[in-house]
mmCIF file of C-alpha atoms in Angstrom:
data_model
loop_
_atom_site.group_PDB
_atom_site.id
_atom_site.type_symbol
_atom_site.label_atom_id
_atom_site.label_comp_id
_atom_site.label_asym_id
_atom_site.label_seq_id
_atom_site.Cartn_x
_atom_site.Cartn_y
_atom_site.Cartn_z
ATOM 1 C CA UNK I 1 0.000 0.000 0.000
ATOM 2 C CA UNK I 2 0.991 3.685 -0.163
ATOM 3 C CA UNK I 3 1.223 6.424 2.369
ATOM 4 C CA UNK I 4 -1.415 9.030 1.598
ATOM 5 C CA UNK I 5 -1.442 12.276 3.527
ATOM 6 C CA UNK I 6 -3.933 15.097 3.560
ATOM 7 C CA UNK I 7 -3.578 18.649 4.763
ATOM 8 C CA UNK I 8 -5.186 20.081 6.754
ATOM 9 C CA UNK I 9 -6.547 17.263 8.901
ATOM 10 C CA UNK I 10 -9.349 19.518 10.071
ATOM 11 C CA UNK I 11 -10.437 23.123 9.809
ATOM 12 C CA UNK I 12 -13.184 25.436 10.943
ATOM 13 C CA UNK I 13 -14.088 28.063 8.367
ATOM 14 C CA UNK I 14 -16.454 30.954 7.995
ATOM 15 C CA UNK I 15 -19.170 30.849 5.382
ATOM 16 C CA UNK I 16 -18.272 32.520 2.110
ATOM 17 C CA UNK I 17 -14.598 31.609 2.336
ATOM 18 C CA UNK I 18 -12.676 28.915 0.464
ATOM 19 C CA UNK I 19 -10.440 26.100 1.655
ATOM 20 C CA UNK I 20 -7.894 24.136 -0.339
ATOM 21 C CA UNK I 21 -7.178 20.564 0.724
ATOM 22 C CA UNK I 22 -3.978 18.866 -0.340
ATOM 23 C CA UNK I 23 -3.449 15.172 -1.005
ATOM 24 C CA UNK I 24 0.064 13.779 -1.293
ATOM 25 C CA UNK I 25 0.976 10.177 -2.133
ATOM 26 C CA UNK I 26 4.431 8.742 -1.513
ATOM 27 C CA UNK I 27 4.503 6.895 -4.848
ATOM 28 C CA UNK I 28 3.106 7.416 -8.314
ATOM 29 C CA UNK I 29 -0.481 6.343 -8.842
ATOM 30 C CA UNK I 30 -2.689 6.104 -11.870
ATOM 31 C CA UNK I 31 -5.928 7.513 -10.544
ATOM 32 C CA UNK I 32 -6.797 9.993 -7.813
ATOM 33 C CA UNK I 33 -10.293 10.709 -6.577
ATOM 34 C CA UNK I 34 -12.048 13.042 -4.177
ATOM 35 C CA UNK I 35 -14.963 11.951 -2.009
ATOM 36 C CA UNK I 36 -17.229 13.727 0.424
ATOM 37 C CA UNK I 37 -18.740 12.150 3.501
ATOM 38 C CA UNK I 38 -21.476 14.169 5.136
ATOM 39 C CA UNK I 39 -22.187 13.556 8.818
ATOM 40 C CA UNK I 40 -23.553 10.071 9.417
ATOM 41 C CA UNK I 41 -23.587 9.269 5.717
ATOM 42 C CA UNK I 42 -21.676 7.121 3.259
ATOM 43 C CA UNK I 43 -19.095 8.389 0.814
ATOM 44 C CA UNK I 44 -20.076 10.270 -2.327
ATOM 45 C CA UNK I 45 -17.664 10.616 -5.222
ATOM 46 C CA UNK I 46 -17.063 14.251 -6.134
ATOM 47 C CA UNK I 47 -14.666 13.873 -9.050
ATOM 48 C CA UNK I 48 -11.774 12.077 -10.644
ATOM 49 C CA UNK I 49 -8.610 14.173 -10.621
ATOM 50 C CA UNK I 50 -6.939 13.880 -14.025
ATOM 51 C CA UNK I 51 -3.264 14.621 -14.362
ATOM 52 C CA UNK I 52 -2.649 17.676 -16.489
ATOM 53 C CA UNK I 53 -6.268 18.177 -17.476
ATOM 54 C CA UNK I 54 -9.629 19.141 -16.055
ATOM 55 C CA UNK I 55 -11.168 16.867 -13.468
ATOM 56 C CA UNK I 56 -14.156 14.692 -14.299
ATOM 57 C CA UNK I 57 -17.055 15.635 -12.044
ATOM 58 C CA UNK I 58 -19.934 13.480 -10.888
ATOM 59 C CA UNK I 59 -23.526 14.552 -11.175
ATOM 60 C CA UNK I 60 -24.310 17.275 -8.685
ATOM 61 C CA UNK I 61 -20.755 18.595 -8.422
ATOM 62 C CA UNK I 62 -19.339 21.451 -10.496
ATOM 63 C CA UNK I 63 -15.916 22.878 -11.106
ATOM 64 C CA UNK I 64 -16.796 26.356 -9.872
ATOM 65 C CA UNK I 65 -17.666 24.975 -6.457
ATOM 66 C CA UNK I 66 -15.001 22.254 -6.231
ATOM 67 C CA UNK I 67 -12.006 23.163 -8.407
ATOM 68 C CA UNK I 68 -9.465 20.348 -8.508
ATOM 69 C CA UNK I 69 -5.863 20.267 -9.628
ATOM 70 C CA UNK I 70 -3.539 17.369 -10.290
ATOM 71 C CA UNK I 71 -0.191 18.645 -11.529
ATOM 72 C CA UNK I 72 1.614 15.282 -11.304
ATOM 73 C CA UNK I 73 1.164 11.608 -10.440
ATOM 74 C CA UNK I 74 1.527 12.050 -6.674
ATOM 75 C CA UNK I 75 -0.330 15.240 -5.751
ATOM 76 C CA UNK I 76 -3.805 16.727 -5.989
ATOM 77 C CA UNK I 77 -5.770 19.554 -4.429
ATOM 78 C CA UNK I 78 -9.469 20.073 -3.878
ATOM 79 C CA UNK I 79 -10.826 23.538 -3.156
ATOM 80 C CA UNK I 80 -14.187 24.004 -1.512
ATOM 81 C CA UNK I 81 -15.295 27.442 -2.677
ATOM 82 C CA UNK I 82 -17.736 29.953 -1.239
ATOM 83 C CA UNK I 83 -18.470 27.630 1.639
ATOM 84 C CA UNK I 84 -21.777 27.259 3.428
ATOM 85 C CA UNK I 85 -22.655 25.167 6.493
ATOM 86 C CA UNK I 86 -23.946 22.457 4.115
ATOM 87 C CA UNK I 87 -20.335 21.903 3.039
ATOM 88 C CA UNK I 88 -19.447 20.660 6.512
ATOM 89 C CA UNK I 89 -18.178 17.151 5.790
ATOM 90 C CA UNK I 90 -15.171 14.914 5.762
ATOM 91 C CA UNK I 91 -13.321 15.193 2.451
ATOM 92 C CA UNK I 92 -11.217 12.196 1.459
ATOM 93 C CA UNK I 93 -8.812 11.616 -1.348
ATOM 94 C CA UNK I 94 -8.214 8.148 -2.666
ATOM 95 C CA UNK I 95 -5.938 6.483 -5.170
ATOM 96 C CA UNK I 96 -5.790 3.418 -7.374
ATOM 97 C CA UNK I 97 -3.130 2.080 -9.662
ATOM 98 C CA UNK I 98 -0.389 1.414 -7.186
ATOM 99 C CA UNK I 99 2.245 -0.963 -8.444
ATOM 100 C CA UNK I 100 1.214 -4.472 -7.458
ATOM 101 C CA UNK I 101 -2.201 -3.309 -6.268
ATOM 102 C CA UNK I 102 -3.662 -1.823 -9.388
ATOM 103 C CA UNK I 103 -7.364 -2.262 -8.566
ATOM 104 C CA UNK I 104 -7.239 -1.652 -4.836
ATOM 105 C CA UNK I 105 -8.415 1.774 -3.745
ATOM 106 C CA UNK I 106 -6.631 3.347 -0.807
ATOM 107 C CA UNK I 107 -7.769 6.369 1.134
ATOM 108 C CA UNK I 108 -6.125 9.253 2.856
ATOM 109 C CA UNK I 109 -6.993 10.058 6.486
ATOM 110 C CA UNK I 110 -9.556 12.688 5.498
ATOM 111 C CA UNK I 111 -10.037 16.387 6.171
ATOM 112 C CA UNK I 112 -12.807 17.259 8.599
ATOM 113 C CA UNK I 113 -14.320 20.579 7.570
ATOM 114 C CA UNK I 114 -16.738 22.581 9.692
ATOM 115 C CA UNK I 115 -18.319 25.677 8.205
ATOM 116 C CA UNK I 116 -19.893 28.184 10.566
ATOM 117 C CA UNK S 1 -26.048 8.164 -6.108
ATOM 118 C CA UNK S 2 -25.453 4.934 -4.212
ATOM 119 C CA UNK S 3 -24.627 1.839 -6.174
ATOM 120 C CA UNK S 4 -24.987 -0.465 -3.216
ATOM 121 C CA UNK S 5 -27.347 -1.015 -0.377
ATOM 122 C CA UNK S 6 -26.078 -2.630 2.776
ATOM 123 C CA UNK S 7 -28.011 -4.395 5.435
ATOM 124 C CA UNK S 8 -28.439 -4.282 8.207
ATOM 125 C CA UNK S 9 -27.921 -0.544 8.631
ATOM 126 C CA UNK S 10 -26.888 -1.193 12.222
ATOM 127 C CA UNK S 11 -25.849 -4.337 14.061
ATOM 128 C CA UNK S 12 -25.136 -4.876 17.736
ATOM 129 C CA UNK S 13 -23.577 -8.124 18.940
ATOM 130 C CA UNK S 14 -21.715 -9.537 21.897
ATOM 131 C CA UNK S 15 -17.967 -10.007 21.828
ATOM 132 C CA UNK S 16 -17.103 -13.458 20.493
ATOM 133 C CA UNK S 17 -20.147 -13.683 18.222
ATOM 134 C CA UNK S 18 -19.983 -13.570 14.447
ATOM 135 C CA UNK S 19 -21.147 -10.530 12.494
ATOM 136 C CA UNK S 20 -22.520 -10.738 8.973
ATOM 137 C CA UNK S 21 -23.110 -7.740 6.737
ATOM 138 C CA UNK S 22 -24.609 -7.829 3.281
ATOM 139 C CA UNK S 23 -24.138 -5.612 0.263
ATOM 140 C CA UNK S 24 -26.346 -5.577 -2.816
ATOM 141 C CA UNK S 25 -25.559 -3.661 -5.957
ATOM 142 C CA UNK S 26 -27.350 -2.806 -9.145
ATOM 143 C CA UNK S 27 -25.092 -3.247 -12.174
ATOM 144 C CA UNK S 28 -22.359 -5.609 -13.297
ATOM 145 C CA UNK S 29 -18.979 -5.152 -11.673
ATOM 146 C CA UNK S 30 -15.351 -6.116 -12.084
ATOM 147 C CA UNK S 31 -14.391 -5.793 -8.416
ATOM 148 C CA UNK S 32 -15.981 -5.250 -5.036
ATOM 149 C CA UNK S 33 -14.107 -3.921 -2.033
ATOM 150 C CA UNK S 34 -14.908 -3.816 1.661
ATOM 151 C CA UNK S 35 -13.727 -1.072 3.991
ATOM 152 C CA UNK S 36 -13.829 -0.286 7.690
ATOM 153 C CA UNK S 37 -14.148 3.200 9.137
ATOM 154 C CA UNK S 38 -13.699 3.993 12.799
ATOM 155 C CA UNK S 39 -15.594 7.010 14.154
ATOM 156 C CA UNK S 40 -15.557 9.131 10.992
ATOM 157 C CA UNK S 41 -11.861 8.691 10.395
ATOM 158 C CA UNK S 42 -10.086 7.387 7.284
ATOM 159 C CA UNK S 43 -11.136 4.210 5.544
ATOM 160 C CA UNK S 44 -9.145 1.033 6.009
ATOM 161 C CA UNK S 45 -9.143 -1.349 3.077
ATOM 162 C CA UNK S 46 -10.149 -4.879 4.113
ATOM 163 C CA UNK S 47 -10.591 -7.099 1.082
ATOM 164 C CA UNK S 48 -10.944 -6.840 -2.701
ATOM 165 C CA UNK S 49 -12.876 -9.623 -4.420
ATOM 166 C CA UNK S 50 -13.027 -9.906 -8.183
ATOM 167 C CA UNK S 51 -16.087 -10.830 -10.181
ATOM 168 C CA UNK S 52 -14.649 -14.249 -11.035
ATOM 169 C CA UNK S 53 -14.064 -15.070 -7.366
ATOM 170 C CA UNK S 54 -16.680 -16.466 -5.028
ATOM 171 C CA UNK S 55 -14.969 -16.285 -1.654
ATOM 172 C CA UNK S 56 -11.901 -14.721 -0.019
ATOM 173 C CA UNK S 57 -10.487 -14.865 3.459
ATOM 174 C CA UNK S 58 -8.259 -12.574 5.453
ATOM 175 C CA UNK S 59 -7.701 -13.461 9.075
ATOM 176 C CA UNK S 60 -11.113 -13.365 10.779
ATOM 177 C CA UNK S 61 -12.754 -11.900 7.692
ATOM 178 C CA UNK S 62 -14.592 -13.885 5.043
ATOM 179 C CA UNK S 63 -16.090 -12.252 1.981
ATOM 180 C CA UNK S 64 -18.397 -13.946 -0.490
ATOM 181 C CA UNK S 65 -19.616 -12.698 -3.834
ATOM 182 C CA UNK S 66 -22.646 -13.883 -5.783
ATOM 183 C CA UNK S 67 -22.696 -12.070 -9.107
ATOM 184 C CA UNK S 68 -25.942 -13.747 -10.164
ATOM 185 C CA UNK S 69 -27.669 -12.131 -7.212
ATOM 186 C CA UNK S 70 -25.506 -8.995 -7.344
ATOM 187 C CA UNK S 71 -24.676 -9.345 -3.688
ATOM 188 C CA UNK S 72 -21.745 -9.772 -1.353
ATOM 189 C CA UNK S 73 -21.402 -10.552 2.314
ATOM 190 C CA UNK S 74 -18.736 -9.792 4.898
ATOM 191 C CA UNK S 75 -18.426 -12.172 7.836
ATOM 192 C CA UNK S 76 -16.354 -11.236 10.872
ATOM 193 C CA UNK S 77 -15.792 -14.237 13.103
ATOM 194 C CA UNK S 78 -15.162 -14.124 16.845
ATOM 195 C CA UNK S 79 -15.779 -10.407 16.974
ATOM 196 C CA UNK S 80 -13.916 -8.092 19.342
ATOM 197 C CA UNK S 81 -14.770 -4.706 20.792
ATOM 198 C CA UNK S 82 -12.115 -3.243 18.472
ATOM 199 C CA UNK S 83 -14.226 -4.345 15.484
ATOM 200 C CA UNK S 84 -16.764 -1.669 16.381
ATOM 201 C CA UNK S 85 -16.862 0.516 13.283
ATOM 202 C CA UNK S 86 -18.799 1.271 10.123
ATOM 203 C CA UNK S 87 -18.304 -1.129 7.232
ATOM 204 C CA UNK S 88 -18.757 -0.165 3.601
ATOM 205 C CA UNK S 89 -18.767 -2.022 0.314
ATOM 206 C CA UNK S 90 -17.657 -0.287 -2.874
ATOM 207 C CA UNK S 91 -18.109 -1.451 -6.454
ATOM 208 C CA UNK S 92 -16.508 -0.373 -9.709
ATOM 209 C CA UNK S 93 -19.733 -0.436 -11.646
ATOM 210 C CA UNK S 94 -18.535 2.235 -14.038
ATOM 211 C CA UNK S 95 -15.053 0.916 -14.698
ATOM 212 C CA UNK S 96 -12.299 2.790 -12.952
ATOM 213 C CA UNK S 97 -14.210 4.530 -10.177
ATOM 214 C CA UNK S 98 -15.739 3.044 -7.065
ATOM 215 C CA UNK S 99 -19.193 3.846 -5.745
ATOM 216 C CA UNK S 100 -19.967 3.195 -2.110
ATOM 217 C CA UNK S 101 -22.835 1.456 -0.409
ATOM 218 C CA UNK S 102 -24.813 2.908 2.443
ATOM 219 C CA UNK S 103 -22.767 1.176 5.144
ATOM 220 C CA UNK S 104 -23.403 -0.954 8.224
ATOM 221 C CA UNK S 105 -22.667 0.368 11.708
ATOM 222 C CA UNK S 106 -21.372 -2.505 13.822
ATOM 223 C CA UNK S 107 -21.206 -2.309 17.589
ATOM 224 C CA UNK S 108 -19.492 -5.109 19.485
ATOM 225 C CA UNK S 109 -20.330 -5.166 23.171
ATOM 226 C CA UNK S 110 -17.680 -6.326 25.605
#
């Protein structure tokens, strides 16, 4: 497996502001994804982070609200823009395509976001 | 949208008993994965089972897959208090990306 880190681990933000979450993997991976987990709920896929091109968003998620970057094979960022209390969630990055574990999906520790 | 439904939604058992959780999904898959999540923290990968496999084991965990019924089960034998967590299945119904089920909250009483 890989070591996947996320920064920050948690944050409390004011409504109307933006927060950028970083995801760093210690080895190159094929695919990187961003998920949201609202309180008491399961995980919902936000988007696939594509290296060097625009992310692929799932239904209900748009680039203006959740801009994503992936400049290389080990790093991605998710920005939560113009936040409202409804954005309070855990945001998780995940990866697949690790050498020897191509189909297995591994997750970072998550970023717990509270919007006041 | 959720690809999978898990049941039960919540399960409470005594330490030492076995716990069984079920996952049903809607479309054909290549792989199904099971995860554990403790108290809203990161997800721990448990087992990946491929569509051409019917059963896999890992320690006290046993996963079965029935593609004809589009269902999978996770059995935890001789449960411990430390197994208290939420358990999720995830399927790659659309190729490269995984969609999660609704999850089962397991509580193991000491």
